[in-house]
Coordinates of C-alpha atoms in Angstrom, one line a residue:
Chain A
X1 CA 118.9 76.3 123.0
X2 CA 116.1 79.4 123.2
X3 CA 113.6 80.0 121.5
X4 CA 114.1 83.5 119.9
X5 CA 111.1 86.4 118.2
X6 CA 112.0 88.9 116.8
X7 CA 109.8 91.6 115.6
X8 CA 111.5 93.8 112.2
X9 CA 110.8 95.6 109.9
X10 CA 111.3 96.0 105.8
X11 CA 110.7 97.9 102.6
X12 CA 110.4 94.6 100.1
X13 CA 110.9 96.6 96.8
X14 CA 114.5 94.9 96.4
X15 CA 113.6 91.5 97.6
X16 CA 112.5 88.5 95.8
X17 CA 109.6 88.2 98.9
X18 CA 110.2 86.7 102.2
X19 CA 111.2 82.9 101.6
X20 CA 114.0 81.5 100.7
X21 CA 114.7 80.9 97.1
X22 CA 117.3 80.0 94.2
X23 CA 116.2 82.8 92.2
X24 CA 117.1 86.0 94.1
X25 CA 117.7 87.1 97.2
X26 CA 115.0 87.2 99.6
X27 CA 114.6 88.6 103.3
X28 CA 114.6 85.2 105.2
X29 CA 118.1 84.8 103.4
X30 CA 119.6 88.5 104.4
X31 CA 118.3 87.6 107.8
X32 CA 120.0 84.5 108.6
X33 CA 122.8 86.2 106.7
X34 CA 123.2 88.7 110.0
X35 CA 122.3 86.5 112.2
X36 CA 125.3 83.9 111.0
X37 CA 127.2 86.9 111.6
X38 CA 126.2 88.1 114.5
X39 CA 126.4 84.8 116.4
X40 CA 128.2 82.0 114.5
X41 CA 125.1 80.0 113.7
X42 CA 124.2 78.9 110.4
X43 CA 120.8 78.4 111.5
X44 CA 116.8 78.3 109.6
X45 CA 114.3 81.2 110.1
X46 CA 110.5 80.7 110.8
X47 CA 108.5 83.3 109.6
X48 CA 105.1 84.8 110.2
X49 CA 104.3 85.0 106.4
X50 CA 105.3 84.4 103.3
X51 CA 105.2 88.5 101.9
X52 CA 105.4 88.5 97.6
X53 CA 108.3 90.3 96.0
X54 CA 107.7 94.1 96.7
X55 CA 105.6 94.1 99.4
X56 CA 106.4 95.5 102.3
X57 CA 106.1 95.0 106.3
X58 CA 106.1 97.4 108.8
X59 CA 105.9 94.7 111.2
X60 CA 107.1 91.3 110.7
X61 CA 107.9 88.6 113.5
X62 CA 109.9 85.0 113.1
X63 CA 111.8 83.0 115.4
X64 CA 114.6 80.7 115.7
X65 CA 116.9 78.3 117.7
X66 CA 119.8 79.6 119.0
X67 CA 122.7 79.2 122.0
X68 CA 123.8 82.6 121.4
X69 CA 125.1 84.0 124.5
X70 CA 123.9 87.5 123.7
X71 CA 121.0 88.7 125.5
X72 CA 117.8 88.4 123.1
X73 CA 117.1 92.1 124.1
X74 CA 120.3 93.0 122.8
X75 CA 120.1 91.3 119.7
X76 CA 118.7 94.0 117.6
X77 CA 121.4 96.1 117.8
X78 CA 124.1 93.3 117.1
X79 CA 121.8 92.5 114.0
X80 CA 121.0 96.1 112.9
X81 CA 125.0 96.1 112.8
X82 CA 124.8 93.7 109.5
X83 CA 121.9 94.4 108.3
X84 CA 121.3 96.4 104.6
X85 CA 119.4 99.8 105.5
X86 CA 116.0 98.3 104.1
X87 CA 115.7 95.8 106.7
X88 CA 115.8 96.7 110.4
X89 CA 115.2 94.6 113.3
X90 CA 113.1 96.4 115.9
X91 CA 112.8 94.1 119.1
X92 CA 113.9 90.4 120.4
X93 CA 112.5 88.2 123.5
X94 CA 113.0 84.6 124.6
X95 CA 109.6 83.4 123.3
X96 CA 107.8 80.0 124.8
X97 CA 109.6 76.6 123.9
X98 CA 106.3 75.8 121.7
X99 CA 106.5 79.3 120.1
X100 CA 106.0 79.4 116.2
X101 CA 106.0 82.3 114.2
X102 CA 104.1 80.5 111.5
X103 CA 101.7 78.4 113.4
X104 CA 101.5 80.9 117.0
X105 CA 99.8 83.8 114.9
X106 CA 96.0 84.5 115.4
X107 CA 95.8 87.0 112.9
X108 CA 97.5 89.9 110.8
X109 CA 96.8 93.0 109.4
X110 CA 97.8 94.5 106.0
X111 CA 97.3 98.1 104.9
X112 CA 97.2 99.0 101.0
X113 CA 97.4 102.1 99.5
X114 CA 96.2 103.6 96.5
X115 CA 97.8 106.7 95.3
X116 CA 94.4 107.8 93.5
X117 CA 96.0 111.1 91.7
X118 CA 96.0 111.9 88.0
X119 CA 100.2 112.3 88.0
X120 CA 102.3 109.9 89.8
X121 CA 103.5 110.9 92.8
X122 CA 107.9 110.3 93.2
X123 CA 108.0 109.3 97.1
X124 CA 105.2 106.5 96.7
X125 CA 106.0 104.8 93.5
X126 CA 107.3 102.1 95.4
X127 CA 104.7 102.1 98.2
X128 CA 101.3 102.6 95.8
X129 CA 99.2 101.6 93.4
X130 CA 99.0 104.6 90.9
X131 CA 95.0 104.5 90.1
X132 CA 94.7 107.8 87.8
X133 CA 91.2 107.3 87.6
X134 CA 88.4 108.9 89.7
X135 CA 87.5 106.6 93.0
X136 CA 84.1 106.5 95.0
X137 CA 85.0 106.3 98.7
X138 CA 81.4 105.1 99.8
X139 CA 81.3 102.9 97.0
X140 CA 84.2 101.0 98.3
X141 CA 83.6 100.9 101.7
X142 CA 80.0 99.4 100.7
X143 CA 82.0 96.8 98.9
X144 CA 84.3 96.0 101.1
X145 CA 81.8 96.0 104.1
X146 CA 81.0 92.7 102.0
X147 CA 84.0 91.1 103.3
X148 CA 83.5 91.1 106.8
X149 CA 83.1 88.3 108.5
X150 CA 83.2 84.3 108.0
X151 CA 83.3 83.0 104.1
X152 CA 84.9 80.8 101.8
X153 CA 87.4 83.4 100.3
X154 CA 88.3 80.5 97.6
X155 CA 87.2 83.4 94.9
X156 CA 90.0 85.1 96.2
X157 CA 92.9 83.6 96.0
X158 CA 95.5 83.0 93.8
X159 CA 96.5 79.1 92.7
X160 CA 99.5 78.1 94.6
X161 CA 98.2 77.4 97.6
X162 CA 98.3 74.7 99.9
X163 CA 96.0 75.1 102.4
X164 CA 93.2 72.6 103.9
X165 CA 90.6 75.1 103.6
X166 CA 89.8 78.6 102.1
X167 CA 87.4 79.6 105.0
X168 CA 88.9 82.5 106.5
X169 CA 87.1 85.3 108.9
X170 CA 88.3 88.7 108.0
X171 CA 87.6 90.9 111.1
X172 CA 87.7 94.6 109.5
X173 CA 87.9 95.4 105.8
X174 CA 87.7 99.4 105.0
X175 CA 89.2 102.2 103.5
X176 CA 90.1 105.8 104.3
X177 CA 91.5 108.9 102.4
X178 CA 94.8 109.0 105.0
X179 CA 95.8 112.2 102.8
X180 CA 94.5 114.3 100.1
X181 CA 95.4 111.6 97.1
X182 CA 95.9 108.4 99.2
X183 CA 93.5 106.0 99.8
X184 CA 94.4 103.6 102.4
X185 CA 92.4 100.0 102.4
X186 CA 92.7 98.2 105.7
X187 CA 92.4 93.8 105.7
X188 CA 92.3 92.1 109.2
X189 CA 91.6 88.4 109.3
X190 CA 92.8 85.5 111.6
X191 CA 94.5 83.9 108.7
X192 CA 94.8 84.9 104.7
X193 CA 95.2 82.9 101.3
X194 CA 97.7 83.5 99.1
X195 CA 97.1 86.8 97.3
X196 CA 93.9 87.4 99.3
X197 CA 94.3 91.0 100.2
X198 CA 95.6 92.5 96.6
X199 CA 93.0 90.5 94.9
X200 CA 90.2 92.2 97.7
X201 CA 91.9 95.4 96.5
X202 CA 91.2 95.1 92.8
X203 CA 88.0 94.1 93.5
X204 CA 86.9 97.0 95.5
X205 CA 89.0 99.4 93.1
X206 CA 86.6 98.1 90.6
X207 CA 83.3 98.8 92.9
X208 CA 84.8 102.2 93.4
X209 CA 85.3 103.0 89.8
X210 CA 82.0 102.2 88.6
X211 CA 83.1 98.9 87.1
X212 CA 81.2 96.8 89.4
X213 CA 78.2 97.3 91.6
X214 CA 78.7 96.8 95.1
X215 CA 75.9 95.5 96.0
X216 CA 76.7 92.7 93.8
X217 CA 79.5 92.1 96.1
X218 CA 78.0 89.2 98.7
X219 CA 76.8 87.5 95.5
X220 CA 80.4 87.5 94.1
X221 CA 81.9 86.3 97.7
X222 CA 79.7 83.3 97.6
X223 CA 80.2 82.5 93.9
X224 CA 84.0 81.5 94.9
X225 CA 84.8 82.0 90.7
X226 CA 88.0 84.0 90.5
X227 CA 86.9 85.5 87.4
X228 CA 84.3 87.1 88.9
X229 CA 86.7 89.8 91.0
X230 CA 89.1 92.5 90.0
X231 CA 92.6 92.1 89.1
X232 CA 95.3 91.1 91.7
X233 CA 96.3 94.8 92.6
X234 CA 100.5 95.3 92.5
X235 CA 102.7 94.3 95.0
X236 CA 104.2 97.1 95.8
X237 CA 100.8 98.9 97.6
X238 CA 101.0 96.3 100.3
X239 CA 102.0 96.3 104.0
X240 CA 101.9 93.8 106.4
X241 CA 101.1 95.9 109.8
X242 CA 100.4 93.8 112.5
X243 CA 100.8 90.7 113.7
X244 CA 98.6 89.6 116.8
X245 CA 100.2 87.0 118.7
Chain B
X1 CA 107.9 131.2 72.1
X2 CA 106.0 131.3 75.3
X3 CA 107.7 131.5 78.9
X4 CA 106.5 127.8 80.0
X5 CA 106.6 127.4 84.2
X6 CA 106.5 124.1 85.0
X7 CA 105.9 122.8 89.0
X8 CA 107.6 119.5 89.5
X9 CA 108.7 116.9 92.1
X10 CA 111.3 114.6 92.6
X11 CA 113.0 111.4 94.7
X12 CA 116.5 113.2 94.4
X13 CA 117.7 109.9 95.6
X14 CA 119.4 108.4 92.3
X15 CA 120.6 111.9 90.7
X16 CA 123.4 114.1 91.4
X17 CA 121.8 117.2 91.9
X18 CA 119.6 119.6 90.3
X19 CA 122.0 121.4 87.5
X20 CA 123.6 119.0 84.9
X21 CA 127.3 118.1 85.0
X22 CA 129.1 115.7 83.0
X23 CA 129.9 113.6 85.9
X24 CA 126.6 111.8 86.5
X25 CA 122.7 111.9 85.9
X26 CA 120.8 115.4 87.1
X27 CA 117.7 116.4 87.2
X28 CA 117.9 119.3 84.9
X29 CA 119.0 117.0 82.2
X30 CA 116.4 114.4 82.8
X31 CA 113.9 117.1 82.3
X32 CA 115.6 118.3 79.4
X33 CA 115.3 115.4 78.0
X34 CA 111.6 114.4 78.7
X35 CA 110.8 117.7 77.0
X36 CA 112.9 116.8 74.1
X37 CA 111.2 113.9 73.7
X38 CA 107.8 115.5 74.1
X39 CA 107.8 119.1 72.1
X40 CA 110.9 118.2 70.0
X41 CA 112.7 121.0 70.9
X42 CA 116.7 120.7 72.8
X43 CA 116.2 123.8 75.2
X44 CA 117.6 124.5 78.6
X45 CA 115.8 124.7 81.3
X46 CA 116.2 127.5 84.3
X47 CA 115.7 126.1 87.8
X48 CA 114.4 127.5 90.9
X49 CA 117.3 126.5 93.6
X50 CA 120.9 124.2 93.0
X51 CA 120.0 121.1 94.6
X52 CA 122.3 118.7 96.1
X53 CA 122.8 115.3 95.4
X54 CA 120.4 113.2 97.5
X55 CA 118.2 116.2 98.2
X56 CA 114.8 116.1 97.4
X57 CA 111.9 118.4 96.3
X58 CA 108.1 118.0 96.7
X59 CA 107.8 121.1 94.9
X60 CA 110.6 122.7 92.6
X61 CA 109.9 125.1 89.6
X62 CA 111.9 125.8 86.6
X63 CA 110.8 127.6 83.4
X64 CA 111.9 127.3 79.7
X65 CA 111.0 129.2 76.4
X66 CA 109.5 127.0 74.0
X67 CA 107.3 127.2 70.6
X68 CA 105.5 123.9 71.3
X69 CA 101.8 123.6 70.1
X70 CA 100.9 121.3 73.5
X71 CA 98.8 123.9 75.8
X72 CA 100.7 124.5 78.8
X73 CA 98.0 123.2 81.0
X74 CA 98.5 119.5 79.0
X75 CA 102.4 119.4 79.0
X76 CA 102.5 117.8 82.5
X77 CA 100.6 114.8 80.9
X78 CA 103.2 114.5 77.8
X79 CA 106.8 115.1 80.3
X80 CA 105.0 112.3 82.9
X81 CA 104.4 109.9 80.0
X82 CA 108.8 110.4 79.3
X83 CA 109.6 111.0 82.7
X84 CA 111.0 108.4 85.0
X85 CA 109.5 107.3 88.0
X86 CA 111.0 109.5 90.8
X87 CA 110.2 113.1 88.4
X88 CA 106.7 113.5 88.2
X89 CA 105.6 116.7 86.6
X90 CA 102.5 118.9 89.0
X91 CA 101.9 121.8 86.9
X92 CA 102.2 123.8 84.1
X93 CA 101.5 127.6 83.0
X94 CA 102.0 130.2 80.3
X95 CA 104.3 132.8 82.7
X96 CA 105.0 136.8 82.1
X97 CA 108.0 137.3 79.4
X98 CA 110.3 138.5 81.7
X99 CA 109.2 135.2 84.9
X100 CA 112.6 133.5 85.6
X101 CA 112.3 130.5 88.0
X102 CA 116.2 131.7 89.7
X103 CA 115.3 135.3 89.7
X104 CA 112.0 136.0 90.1
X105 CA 111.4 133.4 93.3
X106 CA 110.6 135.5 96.7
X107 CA 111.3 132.9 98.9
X108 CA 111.6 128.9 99.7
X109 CA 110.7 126.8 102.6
X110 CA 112.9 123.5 103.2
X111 CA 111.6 120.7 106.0
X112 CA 114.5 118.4 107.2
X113 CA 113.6 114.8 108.6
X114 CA 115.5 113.7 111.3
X115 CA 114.7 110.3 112.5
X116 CA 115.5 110.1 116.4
X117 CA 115.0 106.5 117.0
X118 CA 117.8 103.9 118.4
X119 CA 117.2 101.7 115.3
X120 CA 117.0 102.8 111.7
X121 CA 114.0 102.8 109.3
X122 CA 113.9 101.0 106.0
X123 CA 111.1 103.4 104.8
X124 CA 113.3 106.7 106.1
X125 CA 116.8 105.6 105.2
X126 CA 116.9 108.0 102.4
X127 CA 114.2 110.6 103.2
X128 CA 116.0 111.1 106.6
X129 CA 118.9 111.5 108.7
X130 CA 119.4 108.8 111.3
X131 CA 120.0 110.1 115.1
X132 CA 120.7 107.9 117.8
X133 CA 120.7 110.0 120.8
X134 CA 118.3 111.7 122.4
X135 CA 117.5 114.8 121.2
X136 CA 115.6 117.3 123.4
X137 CA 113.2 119.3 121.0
X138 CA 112.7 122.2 123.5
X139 CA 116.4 123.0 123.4
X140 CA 116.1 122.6 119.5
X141 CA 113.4 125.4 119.1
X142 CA 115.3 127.3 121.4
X143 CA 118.3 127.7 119.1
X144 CA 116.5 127.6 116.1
X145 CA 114.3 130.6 117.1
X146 CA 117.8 132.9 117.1
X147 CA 118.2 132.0 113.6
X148 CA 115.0 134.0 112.5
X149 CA 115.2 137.9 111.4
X150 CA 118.1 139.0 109.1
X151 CA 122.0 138.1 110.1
X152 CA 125.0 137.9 108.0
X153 CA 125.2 133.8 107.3
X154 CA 128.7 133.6 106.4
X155 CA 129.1 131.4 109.0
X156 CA 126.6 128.7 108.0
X157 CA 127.6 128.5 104.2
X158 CA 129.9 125.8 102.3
X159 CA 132.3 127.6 100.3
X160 CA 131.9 127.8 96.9
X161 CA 129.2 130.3 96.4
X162 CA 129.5 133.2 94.3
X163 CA 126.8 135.7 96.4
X164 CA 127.5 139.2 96.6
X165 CA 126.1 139.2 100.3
X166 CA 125.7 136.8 102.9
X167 CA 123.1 138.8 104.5
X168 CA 119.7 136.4 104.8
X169 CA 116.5 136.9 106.2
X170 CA 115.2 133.9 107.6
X171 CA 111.2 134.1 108.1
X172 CA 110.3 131.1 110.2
X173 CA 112.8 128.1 111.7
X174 CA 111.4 125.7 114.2
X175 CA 111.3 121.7 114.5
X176 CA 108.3 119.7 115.3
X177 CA 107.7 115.9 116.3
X178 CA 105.9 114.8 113.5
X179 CA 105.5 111.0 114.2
X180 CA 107.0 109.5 117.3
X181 CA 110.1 109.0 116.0
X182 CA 110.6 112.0 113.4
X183 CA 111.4 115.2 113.9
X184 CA 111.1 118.1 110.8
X185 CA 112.5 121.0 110.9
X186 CA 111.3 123.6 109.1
X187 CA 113.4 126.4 107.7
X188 CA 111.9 129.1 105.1
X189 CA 114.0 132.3 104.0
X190 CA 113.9 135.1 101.3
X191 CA 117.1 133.0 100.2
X192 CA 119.5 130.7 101.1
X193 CA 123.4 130.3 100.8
X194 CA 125.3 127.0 99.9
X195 CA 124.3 124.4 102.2
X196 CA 122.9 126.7 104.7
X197 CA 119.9 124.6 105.8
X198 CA 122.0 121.1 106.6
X199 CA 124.6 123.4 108.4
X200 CA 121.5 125.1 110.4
X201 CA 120.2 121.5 110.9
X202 CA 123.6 120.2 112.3
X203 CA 124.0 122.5 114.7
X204 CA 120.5 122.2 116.0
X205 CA 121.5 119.0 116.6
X206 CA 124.2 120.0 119.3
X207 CA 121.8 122.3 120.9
X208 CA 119.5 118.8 120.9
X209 CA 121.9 116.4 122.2
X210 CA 123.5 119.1 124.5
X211 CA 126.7 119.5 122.5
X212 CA 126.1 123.0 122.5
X213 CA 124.0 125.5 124.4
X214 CA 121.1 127.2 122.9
X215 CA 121.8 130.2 123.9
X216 CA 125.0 130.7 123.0
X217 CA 123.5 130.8 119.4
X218 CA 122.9 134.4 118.8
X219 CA 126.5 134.8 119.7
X220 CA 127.8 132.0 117.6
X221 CA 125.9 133.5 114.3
X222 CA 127.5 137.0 115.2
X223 CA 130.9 135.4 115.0
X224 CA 130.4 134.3 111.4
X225 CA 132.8 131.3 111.8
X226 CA 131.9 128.3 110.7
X227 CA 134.1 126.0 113.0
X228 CA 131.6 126.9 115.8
X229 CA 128.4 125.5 114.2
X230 CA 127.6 122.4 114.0
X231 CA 128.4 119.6 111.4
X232 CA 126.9 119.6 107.7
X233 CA 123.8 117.2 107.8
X234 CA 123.2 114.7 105.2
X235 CA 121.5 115.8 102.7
X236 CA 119.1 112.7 102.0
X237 CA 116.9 114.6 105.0
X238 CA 115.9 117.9 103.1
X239 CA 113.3 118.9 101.1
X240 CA 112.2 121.9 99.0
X241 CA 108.8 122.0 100.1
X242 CA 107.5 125.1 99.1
X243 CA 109.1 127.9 96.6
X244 CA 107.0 131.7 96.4
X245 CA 106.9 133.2 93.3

């Protein structure tokens, strides 16, 4: 059996998230779907994440056993074959026996953007957050500056999880106007709690709206009370866009 | 009444067109509709250009008479509140009695997306047209430049307009690599004829992939057939970008 990555890609808007569930369909299932199809095997997916319904990934990597005799750098094309046009896988290799998409990750990178305009804009309602109201750049880079580094993140996460412990070291947190009415906010860290990045979001929407001070944003990190941040900003702003291996 | 111009943009994804038919959803009527809703009044609206199904516009005008009270500068703020996601109304204005968004436009620009990548994009399946094979964009600008100046388009038309000529005067028409991937073609004329961009775009495409050569273009115009061009792109790649009044 190899060990097979592969790296795709996926607009999440009509998924019920990445895993698995009763409920709805989700991307792990339309994935093993294909890759039933493409190669016989009923087989289980590991992934690098577990994205939220509506959010989206520009890059996404899992792996799984297989004795498919098709070449793993062929694999994408065979899948692409089956595969609905919202999900598109971009590149396979025969990864390491001990290779796990879940645990062989030593960091990500999500991108969130904020479509800060007062009319909605047709082409991003999907891929935004529609803030109508007026935004302070500086102000939220000051804020966000705030999350830099090592901390207990425990304000900032939504219940739910299961993790040992809610230190995590976020290794760039900024945003940028990437076009006239987009605001792009950019999260690196070696590891993330569940709903970590849209709840940094609302925060610093809030410190650039005038809501909250940021300079009252280290005090807030090291609080850890939930109540203390901004709402969980919307799903559908969110991309996963890089996976370090 | 006042002559009410009103800018707009819209996802043409889920409608059949601009101009309403009793066969599906357009966008005229949706409009129609959201104005219904906000002044009161059941009036039709005048449109700028006869979109497609699938086509899109990031900027499209249309004008209406109306004796609503709502200023024309705040009537983008009650159609957005009625309006569906993928309309958003831009702009609004008080125009000259006699402005009419079909007659009185001196030109359009269109862009057309073409994504040249071996696999497909879930963020560009219906903002572009998938290509395959290589395309070689030096060839493209080659052919596309013979299509600027005035010529007699009858051979890049669908049938099924009513035009009294077929004589165009196309001001600019060149492609450009606008991410790695993408390539938009740009095409902007006094006017255009049914389908005349997506048949322009298709056979640009054989002058990319080497189907056809570039310089037999000026010829192939001259001849006014449309067997020789190239095929009808899809129209989920084109966009109104730009309409001068």
């Amino acid at each position: 059996m190899k060990n097979i990555a592969l790296k795709i890609c996926y607009d999440g808007t009509n998924y019920h998230g990445w895993q698995y569930q009763q409920n709805g369909l989700t991307v792990q299932e339309t994935i093993e779907t294909a890759i039933k199809k493409a190669t016989g095997e009923q087989i289980r997916v590991t992934g690098c994440s577990r994205t939220d319904a509506g959010v989206h990934a520009l890059e996404y990597i899992l792996n799984f056993r297989s004795g498919t005799r098709i070449p793993a750098e062929r694999l994408p094309y065979a899948l692409n074959f089956y595969l609905p046009n919202d999900i598109s896988a971009q590149e396979a290799w025969e990864a390491p026996e001990d290779f796990s998409a879940r645990f062989s990750v030593k960091g990500k990178r999500y991108i969130y953007k904020i479509l800060n305009h007062v009319f909605k804009n047709p082409f991003l309602s999907k891929y935004s957050w529609h803030f109508p109201y007026p935004l302070d750049l500086e102000k939220i880079n000051r804020a966000a500056a705030a999350f830099e580094g090592k901390h207990d993140f425990r304000g900032f996460m939504a219940s739910g999880g299961q993790q040992r412990t809610t230190v995590r070291t976020v290794r760039a947190c900024f945003a940028e106007r990437t076009a006239p009415d987009l605001i792009t906010v950019t999260v690196e860290a070696d590891a993330f709690l569940y709903n970590m990045v849209r709840i940094i979001v609302g925060t610093l929407a809030d410190a650039g709206s005038g809501k909250l001070d940021p300079d009252a944003l280290p005090a807030l990190i090291a609080s850890g009370d939930r109540r203390l941040g901004g709402i969980t900003a919307p799903p559908q702003g969110l991309f996963l866009q890089k996976v370090y291996l």
